[in-house]
Backbone as a ProteinNet text record, in pm:
[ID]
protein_1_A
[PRIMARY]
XXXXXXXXXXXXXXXXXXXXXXXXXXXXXXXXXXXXXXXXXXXXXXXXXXXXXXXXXXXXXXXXXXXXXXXXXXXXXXXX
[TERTIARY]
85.5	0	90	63.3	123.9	1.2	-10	-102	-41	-139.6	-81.6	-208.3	-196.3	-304.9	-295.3	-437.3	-473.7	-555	-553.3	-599.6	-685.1	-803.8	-884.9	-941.3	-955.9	-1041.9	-978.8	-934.9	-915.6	-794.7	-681.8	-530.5	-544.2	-598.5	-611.8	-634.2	-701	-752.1	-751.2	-792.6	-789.6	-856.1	-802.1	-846.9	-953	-1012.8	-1082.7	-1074.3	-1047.4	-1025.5	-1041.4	-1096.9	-1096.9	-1057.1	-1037.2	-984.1	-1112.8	-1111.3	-1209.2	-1259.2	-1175.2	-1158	-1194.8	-1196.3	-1228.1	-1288	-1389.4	-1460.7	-1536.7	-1517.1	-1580.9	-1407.8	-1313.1	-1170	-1148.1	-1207.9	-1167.9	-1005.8	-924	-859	-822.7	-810	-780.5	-659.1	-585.6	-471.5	-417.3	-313.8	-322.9	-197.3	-204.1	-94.8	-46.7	38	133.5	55.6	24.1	-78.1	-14.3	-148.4	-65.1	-8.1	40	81.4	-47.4	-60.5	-167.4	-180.9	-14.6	-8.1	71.3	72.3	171.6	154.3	221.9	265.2	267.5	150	86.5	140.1	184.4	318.3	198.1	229.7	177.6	201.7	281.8	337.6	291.7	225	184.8	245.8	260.8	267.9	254	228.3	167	220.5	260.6	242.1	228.9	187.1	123.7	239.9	232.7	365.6	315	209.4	105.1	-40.5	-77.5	-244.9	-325.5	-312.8	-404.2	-290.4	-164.2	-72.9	-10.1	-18	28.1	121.7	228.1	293.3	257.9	224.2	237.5	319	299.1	413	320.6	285.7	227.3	333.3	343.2	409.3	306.2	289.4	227.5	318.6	265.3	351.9	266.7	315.9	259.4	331.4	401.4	496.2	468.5	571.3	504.1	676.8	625.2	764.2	832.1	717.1	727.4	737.3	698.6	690.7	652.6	669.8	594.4	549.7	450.1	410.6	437	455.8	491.2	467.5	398.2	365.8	391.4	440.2	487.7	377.4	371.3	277.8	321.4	383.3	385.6	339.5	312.2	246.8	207.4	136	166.2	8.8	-74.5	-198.4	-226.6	-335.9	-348.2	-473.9	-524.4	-714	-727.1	-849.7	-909.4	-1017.4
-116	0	122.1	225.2	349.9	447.1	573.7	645.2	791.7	870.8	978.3	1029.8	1089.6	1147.4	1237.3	1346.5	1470.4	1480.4	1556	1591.4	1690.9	1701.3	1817.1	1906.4	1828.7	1894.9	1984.1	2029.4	2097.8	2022.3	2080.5	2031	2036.6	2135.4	2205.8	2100	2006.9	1900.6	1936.5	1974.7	2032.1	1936.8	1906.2	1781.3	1875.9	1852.9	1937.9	1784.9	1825.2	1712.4	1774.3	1718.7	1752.5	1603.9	1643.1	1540.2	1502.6	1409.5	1304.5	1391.7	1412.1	1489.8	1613.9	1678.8	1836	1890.5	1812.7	1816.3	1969.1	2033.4	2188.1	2216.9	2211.1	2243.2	2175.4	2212.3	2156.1	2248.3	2155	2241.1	2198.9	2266.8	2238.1	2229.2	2124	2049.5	2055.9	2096.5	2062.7	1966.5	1868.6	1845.6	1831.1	1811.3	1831.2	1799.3	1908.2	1926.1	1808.1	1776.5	1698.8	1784.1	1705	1732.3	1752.5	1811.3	1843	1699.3	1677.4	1609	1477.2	1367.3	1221.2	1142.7	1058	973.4	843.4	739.6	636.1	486.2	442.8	298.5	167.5	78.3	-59.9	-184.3	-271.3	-397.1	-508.4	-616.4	-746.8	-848	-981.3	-1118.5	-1246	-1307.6	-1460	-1565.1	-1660.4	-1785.6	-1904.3	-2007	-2171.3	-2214.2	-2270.9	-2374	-2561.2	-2557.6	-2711	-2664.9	-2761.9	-2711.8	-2632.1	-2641.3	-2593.7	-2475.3	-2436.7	-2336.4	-2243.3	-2121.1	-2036.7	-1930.5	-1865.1	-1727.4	-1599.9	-1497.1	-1358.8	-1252.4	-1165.2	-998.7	-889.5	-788.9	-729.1	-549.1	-459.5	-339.4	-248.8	-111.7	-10.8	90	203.5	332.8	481.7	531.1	690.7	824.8	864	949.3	1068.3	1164.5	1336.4	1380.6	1554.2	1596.8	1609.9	1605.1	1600.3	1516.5	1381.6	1306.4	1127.3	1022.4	917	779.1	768.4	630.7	509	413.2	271.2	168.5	19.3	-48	-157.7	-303.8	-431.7	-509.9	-625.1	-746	-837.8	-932.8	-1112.8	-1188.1	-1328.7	-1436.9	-1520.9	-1628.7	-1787.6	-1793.2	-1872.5	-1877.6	-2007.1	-2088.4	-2226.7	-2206.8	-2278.6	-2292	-2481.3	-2483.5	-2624	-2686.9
0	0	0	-100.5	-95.5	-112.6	-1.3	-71.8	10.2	-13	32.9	155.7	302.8	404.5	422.1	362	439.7	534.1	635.5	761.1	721.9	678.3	630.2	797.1	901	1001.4	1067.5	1186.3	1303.1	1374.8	1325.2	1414.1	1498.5	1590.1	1715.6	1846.9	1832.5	1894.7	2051.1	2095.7	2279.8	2327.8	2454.7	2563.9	2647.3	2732.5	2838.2	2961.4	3077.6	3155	3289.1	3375.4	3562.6	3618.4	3718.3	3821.5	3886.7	3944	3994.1	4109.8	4201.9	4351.7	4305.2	4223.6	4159.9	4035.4	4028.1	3919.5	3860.8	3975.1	3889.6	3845.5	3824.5	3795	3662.9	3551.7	3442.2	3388.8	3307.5	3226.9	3073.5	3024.1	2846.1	2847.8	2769.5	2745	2596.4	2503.4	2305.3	2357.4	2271.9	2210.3	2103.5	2072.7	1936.1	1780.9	1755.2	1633.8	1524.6	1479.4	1338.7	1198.1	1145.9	985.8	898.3	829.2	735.1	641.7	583.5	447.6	571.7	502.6	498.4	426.3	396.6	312	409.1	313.4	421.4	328.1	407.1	373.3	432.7	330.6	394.7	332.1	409.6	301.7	417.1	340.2	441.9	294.7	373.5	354	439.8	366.7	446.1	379.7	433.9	371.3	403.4	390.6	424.2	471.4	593.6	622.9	620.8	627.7	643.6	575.9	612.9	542.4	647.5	759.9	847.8	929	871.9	966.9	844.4	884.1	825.3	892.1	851.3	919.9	797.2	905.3	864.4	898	821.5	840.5	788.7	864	822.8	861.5	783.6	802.7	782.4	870.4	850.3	895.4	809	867.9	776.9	892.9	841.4	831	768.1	769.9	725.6	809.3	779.2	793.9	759.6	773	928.2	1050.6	1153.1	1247.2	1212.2	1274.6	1225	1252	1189.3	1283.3	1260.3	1332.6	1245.7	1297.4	1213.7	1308.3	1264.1	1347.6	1242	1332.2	1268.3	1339.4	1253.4	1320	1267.4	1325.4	1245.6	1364.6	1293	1401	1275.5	1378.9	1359.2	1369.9	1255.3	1226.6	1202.7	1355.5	1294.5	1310.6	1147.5	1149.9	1176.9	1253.8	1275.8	1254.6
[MASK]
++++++++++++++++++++++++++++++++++++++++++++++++++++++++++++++++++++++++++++++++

């Protein structure tokens, strides 16, 4: 998978949060705005080791000029 992600909505994203013990005490929190644009990565494979067992690999990732997330997955798949 290759494609490209825009963020059309509101970077801004603000938390609003109170404490349990102080619930009229709210406060607003931002954190680290996203990228508008990234460039979105994705490569998987599988293959049969028996008839009923298989292994996988799966890659994801999301990349910006600021920052990037990426996440791996493999494992061992038996159907019965």
């Amino acid at each position: 998978k290759l494609g490209w992600g825009h963020e059309y909505a509101d970077t801004a994203r603000p938390v609003t949060a109170s404490f349990v013990g102080a619930p009229a005490f709210a406060f607003t929190t931002y954190g680290a705005a996203p990228q508008r644009d990234s460039v979105v990565l994705g490569l998987s494979a599988s293959t049969a080791i028996a008839d009923a067992t298989s292994l996988y690999f799966r890659y994801e990732g999301n990349v910006s000029s600021q920052d990037s997330n990426q996440a791996l997955t493999a494992g061992f798949r038996m159907t019965w």
